[in-house]
Amino acid sequence: CMLLQLGARLTSQINALCFLRESLHGIDKRHQSKDSIFFRDGVRRIDFVLSYVDDLNKEWEKKLERRKEFESNLQKAGLELETEDKKESEDGKIYFVKIHAPWEVLITYAEVLNIKVPIRENDIPPMVENPLDCVLLPFRLPEKVMHPEPDYFTAPFSKDKQELYLINDESTFFSPSMRNRIVNYILTRCPYGTEEGKKKFGIKRLLNNGTYTAAYPLHDCQYWKKASDPNCDSERFTLYMEWARFLRFYKEQPLDLIRKYYGEKIGIYFAWLGFYTEMLFLAAVVGLICFLYGLFTMDENMSSKEICDPSIGGEIIMCPLCDRDCDYWRLNTTCEPSQYSHLFDNVATLFFAIFMGIWVTLFLEFWKRRQARLKYEWDLVDFEEEQQQLQLRPEYEAKCTQKKRNPITQEMEPYLPLTSQAVRFCVSGATVLFWVSLIIASMIAVIVYRLAVYAAFASLMENTQSLQPISGLLTPQLATSVTASCLNFVIIMILNFFYERIATWITDMEIPRTHMEYENRLTMKMFLNEECDPAGCLIELTTQLTIVMAGKQIWGNIQEAIVPWICNWWGRRKARNNPENLYSRWEQDHDLQTFGALGLFYEYLEMVIQFGFITLFVASFPLAPLLALMNNILEIRVDSWKLTTQYRRPVAAKAHSIGVWQEILNGMAILSVVTNAFIVAFTSDMIPRLVYYYAYSENEDSPMSGYINNSLSVFLISDFPERNEPRENPESFVICRYRDYRYPPDHEKRYLHTMQFWHILAAKLAFIIIMEHVVFIVKFFVAWMIPDVPADVKAKIKREKYLTQKILHEYELEKLKERLCQGDKQATEKEFIATEGRMELSRAM
């Protein structure tokens, strides 16, 4: 009996322990399946996620059939699926389909996509240490962050040569970014049925018609803490801690880790942005020195002294600046603007314009060298164009029903007839011309606004007593310029908003053949798109440039950072109340914003427009590079923060350069020389002052004295037409002055241009020609002197090619030896000799 009682007691305890173990196992399994990047078995990695909702409308059955067919075809392609029921989701409405690519699928498509994989660890000695490394140590990141993987020799993957590659673990041999790129390739080409007699395929169409609501790869962990799973590298957390926080603004960027996590295309963007920011430091320092020169020499400016002098500027009566409503005014009322104008309109302006013409060449040439080094380090040397980019777009294959034979592959391919292309390009070109005309019309409208409101500002400031204390600083000219600049900025933003959508629509209508063609065409479409103060026009151009440039940068950061944060906060407001183990990894990423296919395009566009501001108009605003530098330091961290914390993980893609943007930058570099030469010649007072100094000055002790009086012409007030004459002349002025070089009213050539006018015009044109030729000669000489590929990189590329060929040939040789041992000696001996010949040729090369 005692034994029976003891046995019963042990049985009940064992049952209790089993129940507890099962409960704990269930909790752990539930936790693993929810806050994990693996299937429920904890082994198969989630490479992609699709989501959808059951919307019971008339399209419900059609969407259901599409999903069944699509998912069935995905499984036929070798992918493994696991569905999370909507009951398991946070809102009880969304289904999630998790996708895993097994080994056989990965190696099949790795060969199709020509993915390079390691074959041997790199034995090339590293570069000689830089003596400045100890100085740069505070700006460095830990070695593990900067170089997360060893450097390998690589070769394109082949299923038949698997033993050649360094495959230590099949589950980790292909990185997560490679895996999601392979799965995305399958998703974009998987069929889901036939509709209206046409074969339909691709996840993009299913997203557009609402069959699925989202498709995305998963982040590997939460950004603010490491993953609990030891098999997860927590690279997102590392990127956030070391890169995406603003307090790390002074640190270098972990480009290798960015490339590993996001792919080469995003990596090359941040490499370019970081290099551009580094080069801006030099331009910002020189621009600041030029600005300080203007500041320290402000009191020595003879023009400002004469304008501000009550006995000179106070005695010069200026003609009204508008008809009827504007009054006569004294020149010394523009004393402060004339002083501020000297900050940007001085001898240093000419030097800075020439310097920036050379700087932009140095930037582009050194970027080519940096890009060449990245191509070597990231295994992109033999990468002409991304295989995926060169393949036909699914939209092109779907819309082009006619086929013809490809002369290279000898396979039948869809094509768009020439007549259809011509019609589409005509419609596209007409649309672009219309929008260009609209932009020109808006510019004319701003000019009309300036002419129309000047009288209103003049009358307001004269009749409003509260504005009298600041009337010397806030002149009608400045007020008109500021408000016109703000209006110009608003018009630019509105036109950009609509034109972005129009440009995307007409590019889709053109049906580009490849992804590269699509991006290049869209890029090109998107990118295409009065009287001065007596002290000079340059201050007005500076005001407009400052407002538009600063306004675009502030608005851009609001769009990039604050808007996504608000959207994500609103979308996660319910989920914040749920336990972490009930808010799954795929749900967390689903609630983030989508980094679309054109997300990187807008980042490039923003920076290239900024590049245009600091190169095309830098002569009018030497502080532009400094503002751009400050903005870019913030921009790098804003872009990294939003990409790491606010957006779903983008699908990895390759790119060996910044693409068509390089050609746009080259074009802007050439155009900048011309624009800055014209700015110095026609908006600055430098040329008129130099002509006066050398040809018309009569005071040897102070050559610039009398310049203001010389630059103002005389007008007889009685010559005013009645419809233009000011209503009031309380002081009974007889003459007034205006800014021009014309004969006085008592001269036989009254009001015609003087010879000095033509001398100045000739000097301006001569200056433009001389400056352009000098800068262009220096630019082309610098470009010729600096090779595009560093010598050490060339040597490494040649050695890696040789060693890689040697490894592959040795492998083939071993295989041939095995075949010789097995028989078929006559045929195999010829292959053996040929292989040895290739090895000898490789050594010779």
mmCIF file of N, CA, C and O in Angstrom, residues 128-177:
data_model
loop_
_atom_site.group_PDB
_atom_site.id
_atom_site.type_symbol
_atom_site.label_atom_id
_atom_site.label_comp_id
_atom_site.label_asym_id
_atom_site.label_seq_id
_atom_site.Cartn_x
_atom_site.Cartn_y
_atom_site.Cartn_z
ATOM 1 N N VAL A 128 49.584 51.075 -45.576
ATOM 2 C CA VAL A 128 50.491 51.628 -44.573
ATOM 3 C C VAL A 128 49.718 52.595 -43.690
ATOM 4 O O VAL A 128 48.886 53.372 -44.167
ATOM 5 N N GLU A 129 49.954 52.535 -42.382
ATOM 6 C CA GLU A 129 49.215 53.376 -41.453
ATOM 7 C C GLU A 129 49.477 54.856 -41.719
ATOM 8 O O GLU A 129 50.594 55.265 -42.016
ATOM 9 N N ASN A 130 48.415 55.625 -41.586
ATOM 10 C CA ASN A 130 48.504 57.074 -41.767
ATOM 11 C C ASN A 130 49.100 57.696 -40.502
ATOM 12 O O ASN A 130 48.648 57.403 -39.395
ATOM 13 N N PRO A 131 50.116 58.547 -40.634
ATOM 14 C CA PRO A 131 50.691 59.169 -39.426
ATOM 15 C C PRO A 131 49.700 60.025 -38.655
ATOM 16 O O PRO A 131 49.924 60.332 -37.491
ATOM 17 N N LEU A 132 48.598 60.422 -39.320
ATOM 18 C CA LEU A 132 47.593 61.243 -38.639
ATOM 19 C C LEU A 132 46.553 60.397 -37.902
ATOM 20 O O LEU A 132 45.604 60.945 -37.352
ATOM 21 N N ASP A 133 46.701 59.063 -37.911
ATOM 22 C CA ASP A 133 45.705 58.198 -37.284
ATOM 23 C C ASP A 133 45.532 58.503 -35.798
ATOM 24 O O ASP A 133 44.428 58.428 -35.263
ATOM 25 N N CYS A 134 46.632 58.850 -35.122
ATOM 26 C CA CYS A 134 46.530 59.143 -33.687
ATOM 27 C C CYS A 134 45.713 60.412 -33.452
ATOM 28 O O CYS A 134 44.994 60.518 -32.458
ATOM 29 N N VAL A 135 45.808 61.365 -34.407
ATOM 30 C CA VAL A 135 45.020 62.595 -34.285
ATOM 31 C C VAL A 135 43.548 62.308 -34.549
ATOM 32 O O VAL A 135 42.658 62.896 -33.925
ATOM 33 N N LEU A 136 43.281 61.395 -35.497
ATOM 34 C CA LEU A 136 41.905 61.080 -35.882
ATOM 35 C C LEU A 136 41.256 60.030 -34.988
ATOM 36 O O LEU A 136 40.106 59.668 -35.216
ATOM 37 N N LEU A 137 41.978 59.566 -33.979
ATOM 38 C CA LEU A 137 41.465 58.490 -33.119
ATOM 39 C C LEU A 137 40.124 58.820 -32.466
ATOM 40 O O LEU A 137 39.235 57.959 -32.399
ATOM 41 N N PRO A 138 39.908 60.061 -31.987
ATOM 42 C CA PRO A 138 38.583 60.360 -31.379
ATOM 43 C C PRO A 138 37.418 60.237 -32.351
ATOM 44 O O PRO A 138 36.277 60.084 -31.919
ATOM 45 N N PHE A 139 37.706 60.305 -33.661
ATOM 46 C CA PHE A 139 36.636 60.230 -34.649
ATOM 47 C C PHE A 139 36.409 58.802 -35.156
ATOM 48 O O PHE A 139 35.521 58.572 -35.960
ATOM 49 N N ARG A 140 37.230 57.858 -34.703
ATOM 50 C CA ARG A 140 37.134 56.485 -35.167
ATOM 51 C C ARG A 140 36.080 55.699 -34.397
ATOM 52 O O ARG A 140 35.761 56.014 -33.246
ATOM 53 N N LEU A 141 35.564 54.652 -35.052
ATOM 54 C CA LEU A 141 34.659 53.698 -34.411
ATOM 55 C C LEU A 141 35.427 52.417 -34.113
ATOM 56 O O LEU A 141 36.488 52.164 -34.702
ATOM 57 N N PRO A 142 34.913 51.561 -33.224
ATOM 58 C CA PRO A 142 35.595 50.292 -32.951
ATOM 59 C C PRO A 142 35.783 49.467 -34.225
ATOM 60 O O PRO A 142 34.955 49.509 -35.139
ATOM 61 N N GLU A 143 36.886 48.705 -34.277
ATOM 62 C CA GLU A 143 37.210 47.916 -35.463
ATOM 63 C C GLU A 143 36.107 46.936 -35.806
ATOM 64 O O GLU A 143 35.811 46.713 -36.989
ATOM 65 N N LYS A 144 35.472 46.346 -34.814
ATOM 66 C CA LYS A 144 34.402 45.374 -35.061
ATOM 67 C C LYS A 144 33.205 46.020 -35.741
ATOM 68 O O LYS A 144 32.499 45.391 -36.531
ATOM 69 N N VAL A 145 32.974 47.303 -35.461
ATOM 70 C CA VAL A 145 31.864 48.023 -36.085
ATOM 71 C C VAL A 145 32.239 48.442 -37.501
ATOM 72 O O VAL A 145 31.429 48.337 -38.430
ATOM 73 N N MET A 146 33.463 48.918 -37.675
ATOM 74 C CA MET A 146 33.883 49.397 -38.998
ATOM 75 C C MET A 146 34.059 48.255 -39.988
ATOM 76 O O MET A 146 33.761 48.393 -41.172
ATOM 77 N N HIS A 147 34.555 47.103 -39.504
ATOM 78 C CA HIS A 147 34.796 45.958 -40.382
ATOM 79 C C HIS A 147 34.184 44.707 -39.747
ATOM 80 O O HIS A 147 34.884 43.925 -39.094
ATOM 81 N N PRO A 148 32.874 44.527 -39.909
ATOM 82 C CA PRO A 148 32.182 43.423 -39.234
ATOM 83 C C PRO A 148 32.543 42.040 -39.771
ATOM 84 O O PRO A 148 32.292 41.042 -39.104
ATOM 85 N N GLU A 149 33.137 41.974 -40.964
ATOM 86 C CA GLU A 149 33.503 40.692 -41.560
ATOM 87 C C GLU A 149 34.950 40.731 -42.029
ATOM 88 O O GLU A 149 35.455 41.796 -42.403
ATOM 89 N N PRO A 150 35.640 39.577 -42.030
ATOM 90 C CA PRO A 150 36.991 39.541 -42.609
ATOM 91 C C PRO A 150 36.936 39.837 -44.109
ATOM 92 O O PRO A 150 35.892 39.703 -44.745
ATOM 93 N N ASP A 151 38.061 40.233 -44.640
ATOM 94 C CA ASP A 151 38.142 40.512 -46.076
ATOM 95 C C ASP A 151 38.484 39.225 -46.813
ATOM 96 O O ASP A 151 39.435 38.528 -46.455
ATOM 97 N N TYR A 152 37.703 38.905 -47.835
ATOM 98 C CA TYR A 152 37.893 37.661 -48.577
ATOM 99 C C TYR A 152 38.143 37.951 -50.051
ATOM 100 O O TYR A 152 37.720 38.975 -50.589
ATOM 101 N N PHE A 153 38.816 36.987 -50.700
ATOM 102 C CA PHE A 153 38.746 36.909 -52.150
ATOM 103 C C PHE A 153 37.417 36.254 -52.494
ATOM 104 O O PHE A 153 36.997 35.301 -51.828
ATOM 105 N N THR A 154 36.758 36.778 -53.524
ATOM 106 C CA THR A 154 35.435 36.263 -53.849
ATOM 107 C C THR A 154 35.356 35.844 -55.313
ATOM 108 O O THR A 154 36.195 36.230 -56.126
ATOM 109 N N ALA A 155 34.332 35.043 -55.604
ATOM 110 C CA ALA A 155 34.064 34.600 -56.973
ATOM 111 C C ALA A 155 32.570 34.386 -57.116
ATOM 112 O O ALA A 155 31.880 34.096 -56.125
ATOM 113 N N PRO A 156 32.031 34.532 -58.333
ATOM 114 C CA PRO A 156 30.597 34.284 -58.539
ATOM 115 C C PRO A 156 30.228 32.862 -58.133
ATOM 116 O O PRO A 156 30.966 31.907 -58.412
ATOM 117 N N PHE A 157 29.086 32.724 -57.475
ATOM 118 C CA PHE A 157 28.671 31.426 -56.956
ATOM 119 C C PHE A 157 28.249 30.499 -58.095
ATOM 120 O O PHE A 157 27.623 30.913 -59.066
ATOM 121 N N SER A 158 28.613 29.231 -57.938
ATOM 122 C CA SER A 158 28.212 28.190 -58.888
ATOM 123 C C SER A 158 27.806 26.951 -58.097
ATOM 124 O O SER A 158 28.552 26.510 -57.203
ATOM 125 N N LYS A 159 26.658 26.391 -58.409
ATOM 126 C CA LYS A 159 26.167 25.204 -57.701
ATOM 127 C C LYS A 159 27.109 24.009 -57.860
ATOM 128 O O LYS A 159 27.204 23.165 -56.967
ATOM 129 N N ASP A 160 27.798 23.952 -58.990
ATOM 130 C CA ASP A 160 28.648 22.800 -59.270
ATOM 131 C C ASP A 160 29.991 22.857 -58.554
ATOM 132 O O ASP A 160 30.759 21.903 -58.619
ATOM 133 N N LYS A 161 30.274 24.011 -57.899
ATOM 134 C CA LYS A 161 31.589 24.162 -57.257
ATOM 135 C C LYS A 161 31.437 24.535 -55.782
ATOM 136 O O LYS A 161 32.211 25.333 -55.252
ATOM 137 N N GLN A 162 30.441 23.952 -55.120
ATOM 138 C CA GLN A 162 30.156 24.370 -53.750
ATOM 139 C C GLN A 162 31.323 24.126 -52.803
ATOM 140 O O GLN A 162 31.542 24.895 -51.862
ATOM 141 N N GLU A 163 32.103 23.056 -53.046
ATOM 142 C CA GLU A 163 33.219 22.745 -52.145
ATOM 143 C C GLU A 163 34.350 23.763 -52.277
ATOM 144 O O GLU A 163 35.253 23.800 -51.439
ATOM 145 N N LEU A 164 34.305 24.597 -53.328
ATOM 146 C CA LEU A 164 35.326 25.618 -53.513
ATOM 147 C C LEU A 164 35.145 26.787 -52.548
ATOM 148 O O LEU A 164 36.117 27.454 -52.188
ATOM 149 N N TYR A 165 33.918 27.041 -52.090
ATOM 150 C CA TYR A 165 33.612 28.232 -51.293
ATOM 151 C C TYR A 165 33.731 27.943 -49.804
ATOM 152 O O TYR A 165 33.654 26.784 -49.363
ATOM 153 N N LEU A 166 33.918 29.004 -49.039
ATOM 154 C CA LEU A 166 34.085 28.871 -47.576
ATOM 155 C C LEU A 166 32.717 28.758 -46.910
ATOM 156 O O LEU A 166 32.225 29.698 -46.278
ATOM 157 N N ILE A 167 32.093 27.594 -47.046
ATOM 158 C CA ILE A 167 30.763 27.367 -46.491
ATOM 159 C C ILE A 167 30.921 26.668 -45.146
ATOM 160 O O ILE A 167 31.066 25.440 -45.060
ATOM 161 N N ASN A 168 30.944 27.441 -44.073
ATOM 162 C CA ASN A 168 31.038 26.871 -42.731
ATOM 163 C C ASN A 168 29.672 26.507 -42.170
ATOM 164 O O ASN A 168 29.528 25.526 -41.447
ATOM 165 N N ASP A 169 28.663 27.315 -42.494
ATOM 166 C CA ASP A 169 27.308 27.090 -41.995
ATOM 167 C C ASP A 169 26.329 27.546 -43.077
ATOM 168 O O ASP A 169 26.323 28.713 -43.454
ATOM 169 N N GLU A 170 25.525 26.611 -43.564
ATOM 170 C CA GLU A 170 24.596 26.952 -44.642
ATOM 171 C C GLU A 170 23.582 28.005 -44.222
ATOM 172 O O GLU A 170 23.121 28.792 -45.048
ATOM 173 N N SER A 171 23.235 28.050 -42.934
ATOM 174 C CA SER A 171 22.213 29.001 -42.477
ATOM 175 C C SER A 171 22.723 30.434 -42.427
ATOM 176 O O SER A 171 21.935 31.381 -42.443
ATOM 177 N N THR A 172 24.050 30.613 -42.361
ATOM 178 C CA THR A 172 24.608 31.967 -42.262
ATOM 179 C C THR A 172 25.527 32.313 -43.430
ATOM 180 O O THR A 172 26.089 33.411 -43.458
ATOM 181 N N PHE A 173 25.709 31.380 -44.374
ATOM 182 C CA PHE A 173 26.622 31.636 -45.499
ATOM 183 C C PHE A 173 26.156 32.836 -46.320
ATOM 184 O O PHE A 173 26.947 33.701 -46.671
ATOM 185 N N PHE A 174 24.870 32.891 -46.624
ATOM 186 C CA PHE A 174 24.294 34.053 -47.302
ATOM 187 C C PHE A 174 23.778 35.028 -46.248
ATOM 188 O O PHE A 174 22.975 34.648 -45.389
ATOM 189 N N SER A 175 24.230 36.267 -46.326
ATOM 190 C CA SER A 175 23.812 37.266 -45.336
ATOM 191 C C SER A 175 22.319 37.563 -45.486
ATOM 192 O O SER A 175 21.730 37.316 -46.547
ATOM 193 N N PRO A 176 21.667 38.101 -44.442
ATOM 194 C CA PRO A 176 20.235 38.439 -44.552
ATOM 195 C C PRO A 176 19.911 39.364 -45.720
ATOM 196 O O PRO A 176 18.865 39.231 -46.348
ATOM 197 N N SER A 177 20.818 40.301 -46.036
ATOM 198 C CA SER A 177 20.549 41.200 -47.167
ATOM 199 C C SER A 177 20.578 40.440 -48.494
ATOM 200 O O SER A 177 19.766 40.707 -49.389
#
